[in-house]
Tab-separated table of C-alpha atoms and ligand atoms in Angstrom:
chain	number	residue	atom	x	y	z
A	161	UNK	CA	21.205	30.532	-7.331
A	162	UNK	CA	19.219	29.163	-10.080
A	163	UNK	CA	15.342	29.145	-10.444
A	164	UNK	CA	15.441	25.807	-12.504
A	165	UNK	CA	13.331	22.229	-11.340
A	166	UNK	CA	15.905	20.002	-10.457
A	167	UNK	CA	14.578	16.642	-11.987
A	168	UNK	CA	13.990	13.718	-9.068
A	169	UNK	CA	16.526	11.243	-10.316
A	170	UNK	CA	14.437	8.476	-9.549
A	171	UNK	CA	11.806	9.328	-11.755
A	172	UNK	CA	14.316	8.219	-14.084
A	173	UNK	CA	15.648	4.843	-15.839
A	174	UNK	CA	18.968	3.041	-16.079
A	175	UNK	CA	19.228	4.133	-19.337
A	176	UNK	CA	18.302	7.856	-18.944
A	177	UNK	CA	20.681	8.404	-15.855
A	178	UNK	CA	23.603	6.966	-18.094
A	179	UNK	CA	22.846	9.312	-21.179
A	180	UNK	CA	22.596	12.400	-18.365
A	181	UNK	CA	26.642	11.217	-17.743
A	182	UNK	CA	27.335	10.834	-21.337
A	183	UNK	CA	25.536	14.783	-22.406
A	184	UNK	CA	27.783	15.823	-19.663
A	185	UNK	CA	30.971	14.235	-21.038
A	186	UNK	CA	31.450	11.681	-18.617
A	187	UNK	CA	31.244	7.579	-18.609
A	188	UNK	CA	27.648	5.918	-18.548
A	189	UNK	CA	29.409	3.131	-16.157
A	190	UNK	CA	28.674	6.406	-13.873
A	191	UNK	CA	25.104	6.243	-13.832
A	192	UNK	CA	25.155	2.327	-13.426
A	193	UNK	CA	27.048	3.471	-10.110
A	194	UNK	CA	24.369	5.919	-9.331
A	195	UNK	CA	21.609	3.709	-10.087
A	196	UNK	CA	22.968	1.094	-7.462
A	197	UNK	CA	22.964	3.749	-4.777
A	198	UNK	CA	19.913	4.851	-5.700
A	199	UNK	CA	17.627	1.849	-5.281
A	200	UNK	CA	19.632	-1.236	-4.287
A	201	UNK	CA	21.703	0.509	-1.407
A	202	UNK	CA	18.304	2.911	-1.176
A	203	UNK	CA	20.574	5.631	-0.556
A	204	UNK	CA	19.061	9.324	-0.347
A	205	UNK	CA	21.919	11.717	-0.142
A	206	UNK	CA	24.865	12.367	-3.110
A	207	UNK	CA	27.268	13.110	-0.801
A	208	UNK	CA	27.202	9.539	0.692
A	209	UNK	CA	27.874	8.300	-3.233
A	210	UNK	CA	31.232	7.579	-1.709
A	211	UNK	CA	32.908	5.539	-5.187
A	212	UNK	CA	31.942	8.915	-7.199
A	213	UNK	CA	34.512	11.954	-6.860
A	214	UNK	CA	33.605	15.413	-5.390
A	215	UNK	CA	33.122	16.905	-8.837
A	216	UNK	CA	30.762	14.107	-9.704
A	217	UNK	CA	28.804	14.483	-6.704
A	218	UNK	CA	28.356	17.968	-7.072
A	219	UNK	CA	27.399	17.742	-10.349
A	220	UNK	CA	25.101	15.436	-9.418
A	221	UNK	CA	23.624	17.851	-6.469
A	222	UNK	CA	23.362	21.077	-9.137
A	223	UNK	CA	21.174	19.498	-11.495
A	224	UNK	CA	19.302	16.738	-9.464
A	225	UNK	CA	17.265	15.939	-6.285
A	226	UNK	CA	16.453	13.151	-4.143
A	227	UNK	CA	12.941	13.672	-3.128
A	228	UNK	CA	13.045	11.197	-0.416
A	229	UNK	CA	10.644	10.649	3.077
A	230	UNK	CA	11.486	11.521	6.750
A	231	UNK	CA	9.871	9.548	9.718
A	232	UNK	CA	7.789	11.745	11.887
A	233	UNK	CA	6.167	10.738	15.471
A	234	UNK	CA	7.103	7.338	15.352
A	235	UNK	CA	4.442	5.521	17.768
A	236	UNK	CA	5.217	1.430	18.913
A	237	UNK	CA	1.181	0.142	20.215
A	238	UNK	CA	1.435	-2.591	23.320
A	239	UNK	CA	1.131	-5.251	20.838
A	240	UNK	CA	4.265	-4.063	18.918
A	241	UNK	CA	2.893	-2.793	16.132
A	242	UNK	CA	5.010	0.125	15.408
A	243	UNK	CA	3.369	3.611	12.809
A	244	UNK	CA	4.672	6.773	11.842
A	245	UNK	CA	3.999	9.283	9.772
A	246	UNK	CA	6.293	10.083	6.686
A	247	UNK	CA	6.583	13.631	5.887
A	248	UNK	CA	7.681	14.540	2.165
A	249	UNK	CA	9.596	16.978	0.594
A	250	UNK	CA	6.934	18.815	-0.367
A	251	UNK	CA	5.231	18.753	3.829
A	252	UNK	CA	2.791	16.488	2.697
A	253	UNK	CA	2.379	13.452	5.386
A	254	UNK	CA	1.002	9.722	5.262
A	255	UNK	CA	1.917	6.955	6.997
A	256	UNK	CA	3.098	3.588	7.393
A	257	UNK	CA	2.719	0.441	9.170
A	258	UNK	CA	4.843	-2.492	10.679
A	259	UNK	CA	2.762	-5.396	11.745
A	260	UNK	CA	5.046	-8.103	13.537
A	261	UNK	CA	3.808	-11.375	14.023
A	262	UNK	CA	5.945	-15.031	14.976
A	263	UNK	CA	6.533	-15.858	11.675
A	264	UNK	CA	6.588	-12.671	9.387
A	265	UNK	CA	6.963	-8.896	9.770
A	266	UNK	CA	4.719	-7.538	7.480
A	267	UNK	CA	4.894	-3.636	5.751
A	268	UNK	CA	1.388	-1.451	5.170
A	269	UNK	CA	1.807	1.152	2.898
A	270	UNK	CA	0.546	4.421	1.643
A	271	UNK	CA	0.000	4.690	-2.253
A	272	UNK	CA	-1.523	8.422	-1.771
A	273	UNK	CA	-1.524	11.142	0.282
A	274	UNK	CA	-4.669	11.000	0.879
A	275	UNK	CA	-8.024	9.331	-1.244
A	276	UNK	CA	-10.522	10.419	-3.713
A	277	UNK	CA	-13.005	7.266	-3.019
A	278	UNK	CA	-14.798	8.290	0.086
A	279	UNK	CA	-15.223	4.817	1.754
A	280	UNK	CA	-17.737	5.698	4.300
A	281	UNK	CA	-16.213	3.718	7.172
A	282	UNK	CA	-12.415	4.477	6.584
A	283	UNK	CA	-10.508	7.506	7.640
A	284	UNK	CA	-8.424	8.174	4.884
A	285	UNK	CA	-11.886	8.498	2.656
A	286	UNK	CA	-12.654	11.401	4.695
A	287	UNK	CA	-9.525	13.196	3.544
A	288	UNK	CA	-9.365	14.755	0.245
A	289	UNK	CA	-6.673	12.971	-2.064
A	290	UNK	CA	-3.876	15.140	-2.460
A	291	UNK	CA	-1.645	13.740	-4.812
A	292	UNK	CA	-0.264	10.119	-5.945
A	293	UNK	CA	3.088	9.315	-4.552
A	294	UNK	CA	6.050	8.982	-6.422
A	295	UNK	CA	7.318	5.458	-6.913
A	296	UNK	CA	10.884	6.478	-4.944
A	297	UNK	CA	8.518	7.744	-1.558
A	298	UNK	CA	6.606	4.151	-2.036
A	299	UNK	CA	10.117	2.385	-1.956
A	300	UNK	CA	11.217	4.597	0.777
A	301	UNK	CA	8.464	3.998	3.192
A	302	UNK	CA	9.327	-0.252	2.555
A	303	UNK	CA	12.765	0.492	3.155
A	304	UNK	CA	12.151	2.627	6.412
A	305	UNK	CA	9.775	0.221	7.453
A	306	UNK	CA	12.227	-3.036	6.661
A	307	UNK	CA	14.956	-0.681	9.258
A	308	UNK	CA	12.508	-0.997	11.925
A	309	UNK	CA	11.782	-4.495	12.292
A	310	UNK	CA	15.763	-5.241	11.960
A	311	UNK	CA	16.308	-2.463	14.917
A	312	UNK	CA	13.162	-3.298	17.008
A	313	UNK	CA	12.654	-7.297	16.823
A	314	UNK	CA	15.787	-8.539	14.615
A	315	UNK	CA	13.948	-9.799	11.962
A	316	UNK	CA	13.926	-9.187	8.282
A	317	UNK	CA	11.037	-8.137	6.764
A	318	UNK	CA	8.895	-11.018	4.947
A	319	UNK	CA	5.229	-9.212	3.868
A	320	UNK	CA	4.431	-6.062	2.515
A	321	UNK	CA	0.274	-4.935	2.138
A	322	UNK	CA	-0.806	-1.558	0.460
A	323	UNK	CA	-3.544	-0.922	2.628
A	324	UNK	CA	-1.956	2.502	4.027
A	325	UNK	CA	-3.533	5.798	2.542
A	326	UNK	CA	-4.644	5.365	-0.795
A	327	UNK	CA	-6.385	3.108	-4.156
A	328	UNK	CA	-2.722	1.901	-5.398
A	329	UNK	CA	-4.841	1.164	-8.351
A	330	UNK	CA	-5.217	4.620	-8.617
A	331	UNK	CA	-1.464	5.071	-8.932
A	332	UNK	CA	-1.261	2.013	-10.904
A	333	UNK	CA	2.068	3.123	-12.815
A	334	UNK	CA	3.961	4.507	-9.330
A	335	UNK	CA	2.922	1.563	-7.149
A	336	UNK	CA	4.217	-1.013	-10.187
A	337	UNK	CA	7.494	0.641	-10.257
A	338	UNK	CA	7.964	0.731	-7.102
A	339	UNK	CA	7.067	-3.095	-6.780
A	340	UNK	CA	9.304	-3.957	-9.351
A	341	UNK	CA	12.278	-2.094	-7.484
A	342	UNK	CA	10.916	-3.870	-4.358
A	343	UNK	CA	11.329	-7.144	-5.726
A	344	UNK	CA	14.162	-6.686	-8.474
A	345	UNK	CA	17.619	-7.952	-7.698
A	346	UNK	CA	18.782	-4.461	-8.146
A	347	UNK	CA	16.510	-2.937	-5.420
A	348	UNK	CA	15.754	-5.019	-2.278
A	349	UNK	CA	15.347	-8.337	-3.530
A	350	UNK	CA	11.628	-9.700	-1.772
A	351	UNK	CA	9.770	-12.088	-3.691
A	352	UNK	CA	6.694	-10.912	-5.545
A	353	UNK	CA	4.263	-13.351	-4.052
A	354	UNK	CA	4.824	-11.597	-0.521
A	355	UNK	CA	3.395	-8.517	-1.766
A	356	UNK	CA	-0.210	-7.773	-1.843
A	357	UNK	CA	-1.980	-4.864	-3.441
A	358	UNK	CA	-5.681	-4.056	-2.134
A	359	UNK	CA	-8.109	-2.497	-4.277
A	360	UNK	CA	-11.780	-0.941	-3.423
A	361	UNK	CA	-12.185	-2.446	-7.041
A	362	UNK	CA	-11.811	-0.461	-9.886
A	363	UNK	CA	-12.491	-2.910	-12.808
A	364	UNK	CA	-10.758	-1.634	-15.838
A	365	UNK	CA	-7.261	-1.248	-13.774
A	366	UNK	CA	-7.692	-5.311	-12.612
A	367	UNK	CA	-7.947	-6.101	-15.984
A	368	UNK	CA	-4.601	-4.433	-16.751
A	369	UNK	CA	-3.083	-6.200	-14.452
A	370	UNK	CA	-3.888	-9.156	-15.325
A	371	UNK	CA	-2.869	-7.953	-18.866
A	372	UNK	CA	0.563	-6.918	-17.101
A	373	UNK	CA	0.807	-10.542	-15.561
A	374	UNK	CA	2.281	-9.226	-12.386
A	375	UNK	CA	3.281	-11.769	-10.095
A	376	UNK	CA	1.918	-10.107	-6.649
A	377	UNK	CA	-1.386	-10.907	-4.917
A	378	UNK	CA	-4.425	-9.003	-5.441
A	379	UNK	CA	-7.106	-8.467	-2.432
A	380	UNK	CA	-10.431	-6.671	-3.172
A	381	UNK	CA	-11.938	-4.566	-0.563
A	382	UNK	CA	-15.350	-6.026	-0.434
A	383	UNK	CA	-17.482	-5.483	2.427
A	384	UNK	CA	-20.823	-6.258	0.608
A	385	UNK	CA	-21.379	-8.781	-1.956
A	386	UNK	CA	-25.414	-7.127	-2.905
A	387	UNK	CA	-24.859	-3.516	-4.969
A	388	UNK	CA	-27.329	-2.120	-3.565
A	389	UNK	CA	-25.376	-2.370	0.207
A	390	UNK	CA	-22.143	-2.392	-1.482
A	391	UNK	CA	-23.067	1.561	-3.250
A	392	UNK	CA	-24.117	3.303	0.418
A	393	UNK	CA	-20.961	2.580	1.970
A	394	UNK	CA	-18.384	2.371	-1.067
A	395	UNK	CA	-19.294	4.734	-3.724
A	396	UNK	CA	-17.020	3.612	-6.076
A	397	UNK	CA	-19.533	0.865	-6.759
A	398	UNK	CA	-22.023	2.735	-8.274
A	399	UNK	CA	-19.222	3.056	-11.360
A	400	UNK	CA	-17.949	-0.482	-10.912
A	401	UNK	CA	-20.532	-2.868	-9.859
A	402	UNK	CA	-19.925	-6.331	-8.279
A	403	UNK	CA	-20.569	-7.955	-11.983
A	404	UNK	CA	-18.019	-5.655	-13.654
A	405	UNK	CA	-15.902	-6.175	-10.601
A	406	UNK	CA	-16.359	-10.263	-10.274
A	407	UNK	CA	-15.996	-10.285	-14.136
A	408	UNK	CA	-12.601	-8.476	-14.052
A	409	UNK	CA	-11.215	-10.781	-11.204
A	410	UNK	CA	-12.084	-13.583	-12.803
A	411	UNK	CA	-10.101	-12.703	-15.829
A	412	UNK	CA	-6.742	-11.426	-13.114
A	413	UNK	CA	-6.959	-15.618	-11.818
A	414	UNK	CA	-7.155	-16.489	-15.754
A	415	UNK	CA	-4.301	-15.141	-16.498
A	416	UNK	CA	-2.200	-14.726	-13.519
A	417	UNK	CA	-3.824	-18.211	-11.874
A	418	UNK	CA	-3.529	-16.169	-8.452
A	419	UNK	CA	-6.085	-16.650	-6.011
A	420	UNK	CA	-8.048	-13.722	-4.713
A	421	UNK	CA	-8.489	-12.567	-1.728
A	422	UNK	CA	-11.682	-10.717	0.170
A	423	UNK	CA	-11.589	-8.740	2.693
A	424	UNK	CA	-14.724	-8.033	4.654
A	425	UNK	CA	-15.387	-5.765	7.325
A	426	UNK	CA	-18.448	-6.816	10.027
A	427	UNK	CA	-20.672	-4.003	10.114
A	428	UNK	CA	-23.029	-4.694	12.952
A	429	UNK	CA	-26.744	-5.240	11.654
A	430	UNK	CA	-25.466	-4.555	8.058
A	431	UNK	CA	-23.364	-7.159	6.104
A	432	UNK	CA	-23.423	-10.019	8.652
A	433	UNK	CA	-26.032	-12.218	8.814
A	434	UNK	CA	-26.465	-15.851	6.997
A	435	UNK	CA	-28.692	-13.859	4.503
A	436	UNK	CA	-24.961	-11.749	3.601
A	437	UNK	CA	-22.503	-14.818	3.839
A	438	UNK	CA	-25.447	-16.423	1.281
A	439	UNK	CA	-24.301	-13.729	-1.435
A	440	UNK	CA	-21.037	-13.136	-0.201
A	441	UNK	CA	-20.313	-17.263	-1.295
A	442	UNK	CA	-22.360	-17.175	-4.424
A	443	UNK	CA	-19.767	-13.961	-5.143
A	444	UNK	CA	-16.621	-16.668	-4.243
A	445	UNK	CA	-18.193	-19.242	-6.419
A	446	UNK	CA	-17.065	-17.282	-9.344
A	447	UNK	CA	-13.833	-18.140	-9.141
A	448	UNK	CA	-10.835	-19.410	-6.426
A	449	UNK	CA	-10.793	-16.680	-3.599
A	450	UNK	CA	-10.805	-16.395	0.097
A	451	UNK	CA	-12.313	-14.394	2.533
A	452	UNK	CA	-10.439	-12.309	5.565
A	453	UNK	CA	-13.309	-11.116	7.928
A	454	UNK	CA	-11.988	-7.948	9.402
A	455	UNK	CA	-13.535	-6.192	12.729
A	456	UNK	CA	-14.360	-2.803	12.222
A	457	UNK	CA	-11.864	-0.369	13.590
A	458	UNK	CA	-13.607	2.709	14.841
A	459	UNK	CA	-12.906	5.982	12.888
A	460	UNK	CA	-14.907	8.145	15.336
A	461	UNK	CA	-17.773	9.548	14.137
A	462	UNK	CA	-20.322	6.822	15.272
A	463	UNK	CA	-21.495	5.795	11.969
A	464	UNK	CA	-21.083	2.196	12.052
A	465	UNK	CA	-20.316	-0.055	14.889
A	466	UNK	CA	-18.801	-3.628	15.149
A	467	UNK	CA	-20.188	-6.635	14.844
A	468	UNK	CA	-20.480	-8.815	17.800
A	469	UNK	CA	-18.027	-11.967	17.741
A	470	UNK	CA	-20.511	-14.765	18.182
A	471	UNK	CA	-22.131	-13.563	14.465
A	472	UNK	CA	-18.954	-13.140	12.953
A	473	UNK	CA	-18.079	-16.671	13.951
A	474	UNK	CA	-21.552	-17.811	12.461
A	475	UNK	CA	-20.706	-15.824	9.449
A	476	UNK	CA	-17.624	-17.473	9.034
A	477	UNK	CA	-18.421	-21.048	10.319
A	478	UNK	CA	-21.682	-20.489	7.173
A	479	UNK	CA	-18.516	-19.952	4.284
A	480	UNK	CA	-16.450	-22.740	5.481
A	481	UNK	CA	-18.856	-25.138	5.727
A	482	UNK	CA	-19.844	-24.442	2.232
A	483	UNK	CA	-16.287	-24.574	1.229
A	484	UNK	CA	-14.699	-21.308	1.252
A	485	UNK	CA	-11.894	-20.549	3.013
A	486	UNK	CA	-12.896	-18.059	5.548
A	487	UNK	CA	-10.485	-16.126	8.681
A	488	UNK	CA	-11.507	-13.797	11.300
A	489	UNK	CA	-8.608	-10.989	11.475
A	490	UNK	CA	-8.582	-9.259	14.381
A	491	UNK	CA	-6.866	-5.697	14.192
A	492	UNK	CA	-3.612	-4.639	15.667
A	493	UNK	CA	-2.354	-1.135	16.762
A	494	UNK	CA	-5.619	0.240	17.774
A	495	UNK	CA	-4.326	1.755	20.507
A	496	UNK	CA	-2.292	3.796	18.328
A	497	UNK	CA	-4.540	4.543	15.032
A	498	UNK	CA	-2.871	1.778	13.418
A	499	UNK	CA	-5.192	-0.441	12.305
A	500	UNK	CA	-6.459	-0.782	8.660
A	501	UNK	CA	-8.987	2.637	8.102
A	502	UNK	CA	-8.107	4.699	10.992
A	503	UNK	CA	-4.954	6.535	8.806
A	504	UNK	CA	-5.768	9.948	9.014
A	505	UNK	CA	-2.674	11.757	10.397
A	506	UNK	CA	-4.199	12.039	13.654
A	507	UNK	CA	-1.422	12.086	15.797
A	508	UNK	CA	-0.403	15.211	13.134
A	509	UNK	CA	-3.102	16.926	13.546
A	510	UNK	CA	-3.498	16.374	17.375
A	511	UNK	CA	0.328	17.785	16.929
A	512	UNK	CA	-0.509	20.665	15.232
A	513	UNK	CA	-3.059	21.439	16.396
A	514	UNK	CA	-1.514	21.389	19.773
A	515	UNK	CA	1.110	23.942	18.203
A	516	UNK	CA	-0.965	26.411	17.026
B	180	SAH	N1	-7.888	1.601	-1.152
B	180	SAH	C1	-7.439	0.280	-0.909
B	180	SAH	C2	-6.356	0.169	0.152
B	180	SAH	C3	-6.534	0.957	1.423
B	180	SAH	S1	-7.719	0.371	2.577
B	180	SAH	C4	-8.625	-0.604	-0.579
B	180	SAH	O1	-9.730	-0.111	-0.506
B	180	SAH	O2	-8.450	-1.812	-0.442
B	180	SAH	C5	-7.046	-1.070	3.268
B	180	SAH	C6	-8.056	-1.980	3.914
B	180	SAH	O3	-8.562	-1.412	5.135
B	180	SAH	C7	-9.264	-2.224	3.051
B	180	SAH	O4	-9.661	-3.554	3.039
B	180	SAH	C8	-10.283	-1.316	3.709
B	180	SAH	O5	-11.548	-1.662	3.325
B	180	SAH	C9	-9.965	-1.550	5.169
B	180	SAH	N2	-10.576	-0.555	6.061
B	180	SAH	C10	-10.846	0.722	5.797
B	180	SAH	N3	-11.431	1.320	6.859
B	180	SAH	C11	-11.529	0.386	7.824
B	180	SAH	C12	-12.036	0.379	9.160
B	180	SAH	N4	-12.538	1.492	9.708
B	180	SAH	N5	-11.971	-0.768	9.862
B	180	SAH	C13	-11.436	-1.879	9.316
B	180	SAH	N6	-10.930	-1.944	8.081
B	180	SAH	C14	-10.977	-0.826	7.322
């Protein structure tokens, strides 16, 4: 037995899995094999490395690992939508999201195991943030998730959202790698403009991604467009503000010419009356964006209720009529904790607790 680390191979390059096959004396053409099992057949075990001999494998087994992501409680909600939780390899758990619809099957995501930005209305913010996750568990949970809508509905998968657990910008470097596995030729292929990444807004990280020129879509968690409403419900505000905010999104559609997108979640007798949608469009006047209205999904503790349909209609029917594009999204898996904010490992804990 040996006490050492074994490195997670997929924290490395191309470049540095061929020079681990050359310090050991063998061919780098090796690790080009490797590298193809690794991320474009997303395979998790050595031993299935079936074009690389025994000794190779074993090799391979002695000094590395594959820290990969195993489904746990997978739950399928009347309207299809199917969750689970992902446990990995070091027990933590968060969970993932397929969304099927007529005309795409869409992945949500986990970036963290849990968050550090303490969202009042979501249930992740209520959990402490444990740790980023590793570009290879991101990928994992994309390819897990792509398995189940081939084995449940047929269908490929066509959408991909990080709105799981977790501020992806917060993991900027992780969630880009994985993204660029996600959409290389030598990972799974899926274009770029299918993917979105949704922020709570943390200026400085927009801006480098507009510097990075990335080719995905960008949707800011808004909710408020007045700082004063924005800072009791989303404290990350009182560090970003909706100028620092607006001004770094308007630099991500200067350079990337991408249009942003808002989402908005109807607080009752909060954020939606015409007074709100007022400053909500003089927010979209800034610069090509559009707004997703989302119903608030219940997280349980009574703190904020839903708004009633007929004012999220006038809310909406305000921002079209002044030009903005403007869509009511209403939530799917509730009956299972799927829906966007309610990811808290329930069904885990309920589990556990159960056990114990
Ligand atoms: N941290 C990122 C991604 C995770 S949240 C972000 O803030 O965007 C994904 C989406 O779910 C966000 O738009 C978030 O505001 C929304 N959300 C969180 N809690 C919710 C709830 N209880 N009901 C409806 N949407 C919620």
């Amino acid at each position: 037995m040996t006490n050492m680390v074994k490195t997670d191979i997929r924290s490395l390059n191309l470049d540095q899995i061929k020079d681990a096959f050359i310090a050991n004396g063998d061919k780098a053409f090796r690790g080009l094999q490797v590298y193809e099992w690794l991320w474009k057949k997303a395979c998790t075990d050595f031993n299935q490395m079936t074009n690389l001999g025994i000794e190779t494998r074993e090799w391979l087994q002695h000094n590395f690992v594959i820290n990969d992501i195993a489904t746990v409680d997978k739950q399928v909600s009347n309207d299809g939508t199917i969750k689970s939780g992902f446990r990995l390899h070091d027990g933590h758990l968060v969970e993932g999201v397929l969304i099927p619809a007529d005309e795409r099957m869409t992945a949500c995501v986990s970036s963290q195991v849990g968050c550090s930005l303490t969202c009042k209305f979501c249930a992740t913010g209520k959990m402490e943030r444990e740790r980023n996750l590793t570009s290879g568990e991101i990928y994992d949970q994309v390819v897990q998730i792509r398995n189940w809508a081939m084995h449940h509905f047929q269908k490929p998968l066509t959408n991909i959202v990080f709105m799981g657990m977790g501020e992806p910008l917060l993991n900027y470097a992780n969630v880009l790698k994985a993204i660029d596995k996600i959409t290389s030729q030598d990972g799974l292929g899926m274009a770029a403009d299918r993917i979105t990444v949704s922020t709570a807004g943390i200026a400085k990280m927009i801006r480098k991604l507009a510097d990075d020129e990335v080719r995905f879509n960008l949707a800011l968690s808004l909710h408020a467009a007045n700082d004063a409403k924005r800072n009791m419900i989303m404290p990350i505000n009182e560090s970003n503000s909706l100028k620092e905010v607006g001004e770094a999104l308007k630099y991500f559609h200067l350079k990337t010419k991408k249009r942003v997108t808002f989402e908005y979640i109807a607080f009752k007798n909060f954020n939606e009356s015409i007074q709100d949608a007022k400053e909500l469009l003089a927010f979209c006047k800034k610069f090509p964006a559009k707004v997703n209205v989302i119903e608030y999904n219940s997280t349980g503790d009574g703190q904020f209720e839903k708004a009633d349909s007929d004012k999220i209609d006038q809310f909406c029917a305000y921002l079209e009529k002044n030009g903005v594009v403007a869509k009511v999204r209403r939530s799917r898996g509730k009956d299972i904790d799927a829906a966007c904010g309610q990811l808290a490992n329930k069904k885990h804990e309920e589990a556990l607790f159960q056990e114990g």
